[in-house]
Structure formats: structure tokens, C-alpha cells
C-alpha positions in Angstrom: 82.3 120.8 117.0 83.7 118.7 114.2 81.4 116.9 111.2 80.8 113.4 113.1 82.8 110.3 111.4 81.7 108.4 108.6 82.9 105.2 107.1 83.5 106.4 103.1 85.3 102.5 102.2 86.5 99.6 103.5 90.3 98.8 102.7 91.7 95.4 103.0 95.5 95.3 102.5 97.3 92.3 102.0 100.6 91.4 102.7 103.3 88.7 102.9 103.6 86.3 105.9 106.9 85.6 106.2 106.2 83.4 109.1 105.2 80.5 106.7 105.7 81.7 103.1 108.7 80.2 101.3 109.5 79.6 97.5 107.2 76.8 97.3 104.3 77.8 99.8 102.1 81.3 99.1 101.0 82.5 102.8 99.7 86.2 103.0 97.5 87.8 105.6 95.1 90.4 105.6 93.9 93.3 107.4 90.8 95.0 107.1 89.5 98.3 107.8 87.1 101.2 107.3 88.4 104.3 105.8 86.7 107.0 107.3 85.5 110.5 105.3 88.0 112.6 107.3 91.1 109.9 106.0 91.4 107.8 109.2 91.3 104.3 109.3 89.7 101.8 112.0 90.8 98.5 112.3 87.9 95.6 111.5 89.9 92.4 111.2 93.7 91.9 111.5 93.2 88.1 112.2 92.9 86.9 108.2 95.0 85.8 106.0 95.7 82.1 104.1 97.7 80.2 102.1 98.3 77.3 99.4 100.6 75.3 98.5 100.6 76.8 95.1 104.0 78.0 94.2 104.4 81.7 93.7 104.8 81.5 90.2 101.2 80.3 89.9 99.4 83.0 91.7 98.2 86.2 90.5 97.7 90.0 92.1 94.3 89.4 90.7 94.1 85.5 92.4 95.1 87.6 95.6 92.5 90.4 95.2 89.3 87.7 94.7 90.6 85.8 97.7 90.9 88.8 100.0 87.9 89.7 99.4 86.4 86.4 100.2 88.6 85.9 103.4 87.9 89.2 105.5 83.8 88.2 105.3 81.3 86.9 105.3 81.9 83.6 106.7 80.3 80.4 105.6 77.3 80.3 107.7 77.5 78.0 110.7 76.2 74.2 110.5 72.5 74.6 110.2 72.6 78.0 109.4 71.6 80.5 105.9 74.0 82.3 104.4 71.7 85.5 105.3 71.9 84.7 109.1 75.9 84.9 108.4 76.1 88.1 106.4 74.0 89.8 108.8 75.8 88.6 111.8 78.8 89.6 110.0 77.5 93.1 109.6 76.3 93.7 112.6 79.8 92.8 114.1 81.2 95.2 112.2 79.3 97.7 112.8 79.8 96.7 116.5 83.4 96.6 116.2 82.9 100.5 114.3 80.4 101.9 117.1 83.0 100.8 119.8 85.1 103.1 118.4 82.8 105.9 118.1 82.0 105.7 114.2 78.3 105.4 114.1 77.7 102.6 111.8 74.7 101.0 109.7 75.1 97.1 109.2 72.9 97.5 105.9 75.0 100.8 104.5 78.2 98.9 105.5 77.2 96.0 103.4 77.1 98.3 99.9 80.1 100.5 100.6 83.5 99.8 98.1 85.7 97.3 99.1 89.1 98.2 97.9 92.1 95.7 98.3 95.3 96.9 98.4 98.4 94.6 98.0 101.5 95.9 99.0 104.6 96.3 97.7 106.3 94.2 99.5 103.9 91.3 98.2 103.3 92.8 94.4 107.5 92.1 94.4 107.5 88.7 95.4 104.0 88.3 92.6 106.6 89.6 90.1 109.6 87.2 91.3 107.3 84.1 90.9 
């Protein structure tokens, strides 16, 4: 029987959306995920991602990073709400979202794992091309 899975990171990589991004409009998405011990990867969030109407030129891979980061979670809390009562709903959906999958999952050990964002070539390029 193999060692049971454990979530070592979460990963958020970021990436171009060439749906809407154009010279003068910066539009990325993100994906989020844990990175398990054994290497594998479970998808969290794939529905993040924003944009400005900053030009290219204006934006940095650290801008990018700080925003990520902020954009896969937690949320603002809800009208009425604490910003406690949203972290902890946010954890516990993700731990949800982990357990679903088979990866057992603490809302509190989540919350003090690294977070590492990754921006892709692809979008480190177009960084470079302003």
C-alpha cells in the first residue's frame, strides 16, 4: 500500500488571456492548485484571473505575482460578514474541493503551506515586450 497523499504547496500559475488581452489592456488568468508530496497536482481554482486597463509596459512580473496571490483567495467577506468567516469558508472549501479528490486535507494546515506563483513563459515574454 502506497504513503497516503499529502498536499506539500499550493502553486498558482498565471498566464495570458488572449481572449481579452491586447497592446493596451493586461488580462491574465490564474489557476490554482495543490502540489502534492509524491509531485501530482490537484486542481483548486481554474475560474481566476483579471485585468486592467494598464498597458503592458506598466506592469511588472512582481505586480503580477502580488495580484495572483490576492485573486485565487480569500475573498472579501460577504456584506455583513468578518474577514475570519471568509478565510475559513475559504479553507474549508478547499479542503473540500482536496478531500473530493482523495487528498485528506486540514483547512488550518492548508492556510500556512507556501504559496508559490508561477508565471509562464508565455506571459514573462509579453512582461518583457511591454
Amino acid at each position: 500500500m502506497g504513503r497516503p497523499l499529502t498536499v506539500e504547496r499550493l502553486l498558482t500559475t498565471v498566464d495570458v488571456d488572449d481572449a481579452v488581452a491586447d497592446d493596451g489592456r493586461v488580462s491574465v488568468r490564474a489557476r490554482h492548485e495543490a502540489v502534492l508530496a509524491d509531485g501530482g497536482r490537484v486542481l483548486l481554482l481554474d475560474d481566476r484571473g483579471w485585468g486592467t486597463s494598464a498597458p503592458w509596459a506598466a506592469t511588472t512580473a512582481a505586480d503580477v505575482e502580488q495580484t495572483a496571490r490576492v485573486v485565487v483567495g480569500p475573498d472579501e467577506p460577504a456584506p455583513g460578514g468578518t474577514w475570519e468567516e471568509s478565510c475559513a469558508g475559504y479553507w474549508a472549501h478547499l479542503g473540500r474541493r482536496l478531500r473530493e479528490r482523495g487528498v485528506p486535507a486540514d483547512p488550518a494546515r492548508l492556510r500556512e503551506l507556501p504559496h508559490d506563483v508561477v508565471l509562464t513563459d508565455r506571459l514573462r515574454a509579453r512582461l518583457a515586450r511591454g
